[in-house]
Tab-separated table of C-alpha atoms and ligand atoms in Angstrom:
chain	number	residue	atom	x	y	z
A	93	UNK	CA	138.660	70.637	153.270
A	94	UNK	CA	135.126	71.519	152.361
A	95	UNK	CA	132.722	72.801	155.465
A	96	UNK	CA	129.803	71.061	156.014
A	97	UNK	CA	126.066	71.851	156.795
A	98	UNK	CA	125.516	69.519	159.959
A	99	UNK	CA	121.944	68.503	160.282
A	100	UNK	CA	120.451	66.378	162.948
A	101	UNK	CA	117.688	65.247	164.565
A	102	UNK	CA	116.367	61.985	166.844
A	103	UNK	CA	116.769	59.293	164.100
A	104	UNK	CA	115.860	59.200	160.245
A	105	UNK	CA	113.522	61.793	160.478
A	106	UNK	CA	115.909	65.029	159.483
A	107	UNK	CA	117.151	62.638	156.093
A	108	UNK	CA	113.772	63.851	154.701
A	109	UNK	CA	115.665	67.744	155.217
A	110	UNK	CA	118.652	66.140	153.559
A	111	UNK	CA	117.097	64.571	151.083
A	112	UNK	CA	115.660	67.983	150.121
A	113	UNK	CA	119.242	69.744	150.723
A	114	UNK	CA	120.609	67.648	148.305
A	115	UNK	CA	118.249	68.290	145.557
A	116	UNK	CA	118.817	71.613	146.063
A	117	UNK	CA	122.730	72.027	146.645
A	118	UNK	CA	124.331	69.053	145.505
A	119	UNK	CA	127.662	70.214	145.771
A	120	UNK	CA	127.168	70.898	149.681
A	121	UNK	CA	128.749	68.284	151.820
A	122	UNK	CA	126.311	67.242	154.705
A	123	UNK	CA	127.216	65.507	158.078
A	124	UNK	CA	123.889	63.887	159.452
A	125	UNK	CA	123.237	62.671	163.057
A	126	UNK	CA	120.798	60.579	163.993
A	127	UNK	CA	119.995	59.825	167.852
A	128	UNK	CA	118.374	56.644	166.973
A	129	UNK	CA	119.783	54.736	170.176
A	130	UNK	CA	117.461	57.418	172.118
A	131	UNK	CA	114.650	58.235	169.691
A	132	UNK	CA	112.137	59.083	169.767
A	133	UNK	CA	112.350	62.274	171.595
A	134	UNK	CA	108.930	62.841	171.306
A	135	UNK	CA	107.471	62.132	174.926
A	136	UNK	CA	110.740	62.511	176.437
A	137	UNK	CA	110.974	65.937	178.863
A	138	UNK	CA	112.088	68.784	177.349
A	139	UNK	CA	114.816	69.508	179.379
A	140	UNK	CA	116.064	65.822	178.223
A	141	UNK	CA	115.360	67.113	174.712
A	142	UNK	CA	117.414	70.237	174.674
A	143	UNK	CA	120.055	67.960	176.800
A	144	UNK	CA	120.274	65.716	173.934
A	145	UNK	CA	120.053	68.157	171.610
A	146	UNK	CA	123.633	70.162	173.264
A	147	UNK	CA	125.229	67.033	173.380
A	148	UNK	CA	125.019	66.233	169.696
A	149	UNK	CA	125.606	69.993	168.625
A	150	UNK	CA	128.554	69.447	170.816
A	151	UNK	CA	129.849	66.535	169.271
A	152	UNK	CA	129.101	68.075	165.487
A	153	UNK	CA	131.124	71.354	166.415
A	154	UNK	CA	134.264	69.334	166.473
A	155	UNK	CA	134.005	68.776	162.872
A	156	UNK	CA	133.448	72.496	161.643
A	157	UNK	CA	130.688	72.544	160.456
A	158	UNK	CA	129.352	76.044	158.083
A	159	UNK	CA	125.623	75.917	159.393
A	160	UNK	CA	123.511	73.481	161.967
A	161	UNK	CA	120.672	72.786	161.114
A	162	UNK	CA	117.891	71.065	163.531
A	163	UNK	CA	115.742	69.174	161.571
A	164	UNK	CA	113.764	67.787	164.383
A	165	UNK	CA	110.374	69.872	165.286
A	166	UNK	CA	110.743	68.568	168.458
A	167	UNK	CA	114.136	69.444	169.291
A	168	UNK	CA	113.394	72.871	167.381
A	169	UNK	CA	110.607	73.940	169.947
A	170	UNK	CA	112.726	73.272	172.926
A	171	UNK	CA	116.251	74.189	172.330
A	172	UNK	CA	116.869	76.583	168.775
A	173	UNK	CA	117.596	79.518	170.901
A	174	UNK	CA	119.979	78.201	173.614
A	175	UNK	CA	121.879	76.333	170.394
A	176	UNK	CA	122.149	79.707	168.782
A	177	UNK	CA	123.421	81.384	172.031
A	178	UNK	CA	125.668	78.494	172.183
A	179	UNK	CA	127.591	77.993	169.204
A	180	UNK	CA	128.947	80.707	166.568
A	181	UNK	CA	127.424	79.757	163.222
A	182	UNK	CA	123.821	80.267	162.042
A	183	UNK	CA	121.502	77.687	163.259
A	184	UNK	CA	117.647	76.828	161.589
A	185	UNK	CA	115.544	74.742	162.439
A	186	UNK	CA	112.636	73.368	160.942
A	187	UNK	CA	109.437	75.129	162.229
A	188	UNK	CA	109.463	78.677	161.119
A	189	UNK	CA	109.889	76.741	157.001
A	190	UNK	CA	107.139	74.499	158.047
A	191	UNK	CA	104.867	77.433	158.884
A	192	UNK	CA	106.055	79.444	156.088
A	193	UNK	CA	105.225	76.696	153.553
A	194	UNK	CA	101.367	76.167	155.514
A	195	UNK	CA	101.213	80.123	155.162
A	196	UNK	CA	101.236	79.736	151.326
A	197	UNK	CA	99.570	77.015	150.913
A	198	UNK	CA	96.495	77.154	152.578
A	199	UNK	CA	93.749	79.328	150.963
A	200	UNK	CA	91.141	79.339	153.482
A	201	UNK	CA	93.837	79.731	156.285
A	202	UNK	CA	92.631	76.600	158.566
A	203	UNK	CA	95.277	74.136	159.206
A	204	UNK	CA	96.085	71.371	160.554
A	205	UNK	CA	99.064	69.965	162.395
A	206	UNK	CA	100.643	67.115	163.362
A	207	UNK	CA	103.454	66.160	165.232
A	208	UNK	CA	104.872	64.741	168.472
A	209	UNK	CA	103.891	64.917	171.952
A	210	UNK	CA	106.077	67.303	172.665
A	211	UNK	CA	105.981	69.611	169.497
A	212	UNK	CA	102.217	70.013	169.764
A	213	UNK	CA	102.422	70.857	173.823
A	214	UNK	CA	104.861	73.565	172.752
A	215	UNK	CA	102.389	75.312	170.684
A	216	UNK	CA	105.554	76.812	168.446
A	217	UNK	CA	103.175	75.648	164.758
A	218	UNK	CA	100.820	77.488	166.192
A	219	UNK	CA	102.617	80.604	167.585
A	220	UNK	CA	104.557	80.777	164.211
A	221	UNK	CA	102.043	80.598	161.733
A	222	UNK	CA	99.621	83.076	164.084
A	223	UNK	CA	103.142	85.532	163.981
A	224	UNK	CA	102.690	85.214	159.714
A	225	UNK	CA	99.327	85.526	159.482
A	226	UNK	CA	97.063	86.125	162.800
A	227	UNK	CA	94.107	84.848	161.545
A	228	UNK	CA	95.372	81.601	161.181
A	229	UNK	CA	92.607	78.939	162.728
A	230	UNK	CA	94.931	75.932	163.619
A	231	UNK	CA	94.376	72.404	164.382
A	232	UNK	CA	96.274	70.223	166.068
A	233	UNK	CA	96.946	66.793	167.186
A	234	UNK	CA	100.005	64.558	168.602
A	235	UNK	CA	100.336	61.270	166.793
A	236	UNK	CA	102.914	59.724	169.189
A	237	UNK	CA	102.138	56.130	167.477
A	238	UNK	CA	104.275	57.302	164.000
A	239	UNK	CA	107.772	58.128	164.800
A	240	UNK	CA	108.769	54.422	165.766
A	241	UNK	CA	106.924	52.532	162.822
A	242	UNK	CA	109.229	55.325	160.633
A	243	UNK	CA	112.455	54.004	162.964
A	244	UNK	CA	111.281	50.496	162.311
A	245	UNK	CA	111.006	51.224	158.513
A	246	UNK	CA	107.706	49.948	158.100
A	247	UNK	CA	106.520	52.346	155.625
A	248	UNK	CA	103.616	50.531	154.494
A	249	UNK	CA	101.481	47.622	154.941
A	250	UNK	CA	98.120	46.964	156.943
A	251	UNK	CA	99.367	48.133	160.362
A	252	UNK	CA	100.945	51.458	159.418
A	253	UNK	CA	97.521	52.274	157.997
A	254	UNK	CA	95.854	51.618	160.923
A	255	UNK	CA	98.137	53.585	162.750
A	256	UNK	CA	97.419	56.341	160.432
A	257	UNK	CA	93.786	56.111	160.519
A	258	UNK	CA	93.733	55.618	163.660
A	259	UNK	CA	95.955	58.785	164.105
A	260	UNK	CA	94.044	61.230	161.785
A	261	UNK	CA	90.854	60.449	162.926
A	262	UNK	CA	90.102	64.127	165.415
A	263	UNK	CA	91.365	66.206	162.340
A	264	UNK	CA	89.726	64.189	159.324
A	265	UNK	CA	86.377	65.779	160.778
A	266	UNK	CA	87.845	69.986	160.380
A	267	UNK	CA	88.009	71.842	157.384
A	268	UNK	CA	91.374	72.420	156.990
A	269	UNK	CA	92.629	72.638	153.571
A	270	UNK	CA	96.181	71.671	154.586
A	271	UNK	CA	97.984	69.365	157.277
A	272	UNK	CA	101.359	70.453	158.140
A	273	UNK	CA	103.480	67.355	158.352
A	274	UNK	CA	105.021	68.612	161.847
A	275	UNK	CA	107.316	65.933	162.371
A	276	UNK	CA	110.475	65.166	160.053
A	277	UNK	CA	109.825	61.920	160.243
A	278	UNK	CA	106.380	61.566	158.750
A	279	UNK	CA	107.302	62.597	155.505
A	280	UNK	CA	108.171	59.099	155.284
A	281	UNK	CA	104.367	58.169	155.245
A	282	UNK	CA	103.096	61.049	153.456
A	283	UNK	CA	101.773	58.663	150.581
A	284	UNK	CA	99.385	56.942	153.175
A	285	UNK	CA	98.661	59.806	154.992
A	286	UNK	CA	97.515	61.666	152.030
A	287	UNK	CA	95.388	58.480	151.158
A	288	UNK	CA	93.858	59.218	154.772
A	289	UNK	CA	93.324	62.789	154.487
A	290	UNK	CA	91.968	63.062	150.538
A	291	UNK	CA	93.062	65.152	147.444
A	292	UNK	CA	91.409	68.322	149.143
A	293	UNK	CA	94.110	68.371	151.808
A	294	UNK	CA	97.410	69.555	150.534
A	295	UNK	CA	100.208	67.768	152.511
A	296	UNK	CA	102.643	70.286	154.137
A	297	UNK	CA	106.683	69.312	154.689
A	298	UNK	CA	108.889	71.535	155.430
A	299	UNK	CA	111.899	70.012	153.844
A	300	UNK	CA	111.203	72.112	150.765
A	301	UNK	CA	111.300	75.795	152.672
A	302	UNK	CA	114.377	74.767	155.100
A	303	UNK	CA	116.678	73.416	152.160
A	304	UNK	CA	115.810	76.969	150.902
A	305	UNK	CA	116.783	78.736	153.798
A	306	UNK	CA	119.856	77.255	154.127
A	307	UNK	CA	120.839	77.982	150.754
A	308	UNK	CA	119.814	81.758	151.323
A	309	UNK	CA	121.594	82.120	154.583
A	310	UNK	CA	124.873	80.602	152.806
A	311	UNK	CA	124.599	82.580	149.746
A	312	UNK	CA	124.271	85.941	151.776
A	313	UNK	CA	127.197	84.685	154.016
A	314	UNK	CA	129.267	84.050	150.834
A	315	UNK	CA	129.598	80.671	151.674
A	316	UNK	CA	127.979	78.384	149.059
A	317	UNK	CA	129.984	75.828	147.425
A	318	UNK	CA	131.765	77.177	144.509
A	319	UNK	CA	133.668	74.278	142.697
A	320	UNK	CA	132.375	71.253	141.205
A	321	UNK	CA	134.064	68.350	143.761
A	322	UNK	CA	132.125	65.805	144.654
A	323	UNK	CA	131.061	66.059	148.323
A	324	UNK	CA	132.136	63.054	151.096
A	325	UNK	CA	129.189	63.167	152.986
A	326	UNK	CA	129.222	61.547	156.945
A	327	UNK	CA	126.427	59.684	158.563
A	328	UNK	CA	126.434	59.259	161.920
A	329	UNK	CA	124.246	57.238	164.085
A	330	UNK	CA	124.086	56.321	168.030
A	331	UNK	CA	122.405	52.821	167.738
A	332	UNK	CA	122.128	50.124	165.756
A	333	UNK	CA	123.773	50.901	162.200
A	334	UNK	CA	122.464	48.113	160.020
A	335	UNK	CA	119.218	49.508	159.571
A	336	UNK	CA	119.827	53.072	159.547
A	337	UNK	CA	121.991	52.472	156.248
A	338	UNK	CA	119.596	50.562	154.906
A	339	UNK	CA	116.726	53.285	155.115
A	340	UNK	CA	118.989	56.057	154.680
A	341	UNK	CA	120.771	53.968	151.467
A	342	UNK	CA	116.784	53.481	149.995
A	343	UNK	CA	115.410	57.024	151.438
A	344	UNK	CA	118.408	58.731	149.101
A	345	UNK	CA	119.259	56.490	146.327
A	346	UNK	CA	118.629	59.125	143.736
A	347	UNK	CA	120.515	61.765	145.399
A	348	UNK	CA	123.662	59.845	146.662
A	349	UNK	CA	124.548	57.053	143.453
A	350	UNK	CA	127.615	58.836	142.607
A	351	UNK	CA	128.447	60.514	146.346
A	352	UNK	CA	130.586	59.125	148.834
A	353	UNK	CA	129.851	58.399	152.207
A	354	UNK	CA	131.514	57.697	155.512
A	355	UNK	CA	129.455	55.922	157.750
A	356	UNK	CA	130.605	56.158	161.771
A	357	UNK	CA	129.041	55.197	164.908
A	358	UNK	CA	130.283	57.727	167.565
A	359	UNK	CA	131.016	56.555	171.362
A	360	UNK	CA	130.138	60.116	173.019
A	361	UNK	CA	127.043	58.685	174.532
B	510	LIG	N1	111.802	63.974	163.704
B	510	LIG	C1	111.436	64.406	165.024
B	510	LIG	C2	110.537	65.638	164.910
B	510	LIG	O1	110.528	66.268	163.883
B	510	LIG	C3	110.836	63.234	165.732
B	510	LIG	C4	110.871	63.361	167.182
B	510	LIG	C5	110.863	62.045	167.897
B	510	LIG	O2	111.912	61.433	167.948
B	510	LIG	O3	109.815	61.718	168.478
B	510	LIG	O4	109.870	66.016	165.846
């Protein structure tokens, strides 16, 4: 049986990673977890956090996977390095690809971030793009109101602009050249947010420079997907499943019309 790449975070955010994983290495089969009965981990402790976090890795282990991958910021600050003391295969997450992508992007090196509660109190953007290049000047601000209007799938409309205006406001008035999208889950809104922020801004995801990592780390490790079978991906998700399909069905039409998937609702929790 083909080996996975597991990739998880607190709800639909990380599908924006597998959405990009996909695109790049469509023969990989993914298992996704989403915590969406306890999302968003945001303002949650992050002891909680990295609790959660061991729990699911725990779970995902069972099946075997190749490679984890944490594609929650949040979950990346707090708990990458006692999930890579803790289980044998390589483990990412989505941070040092985020700051990577900023790095060579920006051309007057100020950025701006945005994120959770908890990712921006970490200060893990900022220590990773100051450890690329020093004389980084960063920006940063929590926007705690965006992760559940992204849960809710409410990618549009009058109220999710507000919420983005409203959230954008302290770093509309620097002069950063690019805003790192800090959060998985924003990616979602990054067509309103760039309406927020202007054409001068270059929107930063870091989808792109993870899905690249992961296939750089497999093809070093000789263990890239060789054959030409079509992958039976696994969703998983702790709460309601409904809508979770529905966004996950509509976030990755393109990339899953002729992939199967098995959808399962674990009872670990
Ligand atoms: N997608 C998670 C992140 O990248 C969202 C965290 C949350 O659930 O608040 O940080």
């Amino acid at each position: 049986m083909q080996q996975a790449i597991a990739i998880l975070d607190s709800g639909v955010g990380g599908l924006t990673v597998v959405k990009e994983v996909m695109r790049q290495l469509p023969q990989e089969k993914i298992i996704y977890f989403g915590d969406t009965a306890r999302a968003p981990y945001g303002s949650r402790h992050p002891e909680e956090v990295n609790l959660f976090t061991t729990q699911i890795v725990d779970y995902l282990i069972q099946y075997s996977p190749k490679m984890l991958v944490i594609a929650c910021n949040t979950a990346t600050a707090v708990a990458l390095e006692d999930i890579r003391k803790r289980v044998s295969v390589p483990v990412i997450g989505v941070i040092s690809p985020g700051a990577r992508a900023a790095i060579k992007t920006t051309r007057s090196g100020i950025v701006g971030i945005i994120g959770t509660v908890g990712t921006i109190r970490s200060g893990a953007y900022e220590q990773a793009l100051k450890s690329i290049s020093p004389g980084t000047t960063v920006y940063s601000h929590a926007c705690p109101q965006l992760v559940p209007i992204v849960e809710s799938g409410n990618f549009d409309g009058p109220d999710t602009m507000k919420a983005i205006e409203d959230s954008l406001t302290e770093l509309r008035s620097k002069p950063i050249d690019c805003l790192v999208l800090g959060c998985t889950h924003y990616p979602f809104l990054s067509g309103l947010i760039g309406e927020v922020v202007g054409r001068d801004v270059s929107l930063i995801s870091s989808a792109d420079e993870t899905a690249r990592e992961i296939s750089t780390i497999l093809y070093h490790q000789h263990m890239l997907v060789t054959n030409n079978e079509t992958p039976i991906h696994q969703f998983f998700c702790s709460g309601e499943p409904i809508l979770f399909k529905q966004i996950t069905t509509n976030w990755l039409r393109e990339q899953i019309q002729d992939t199967p998937i098995v959808w399962q609702v674990p009872n670990f929790l």
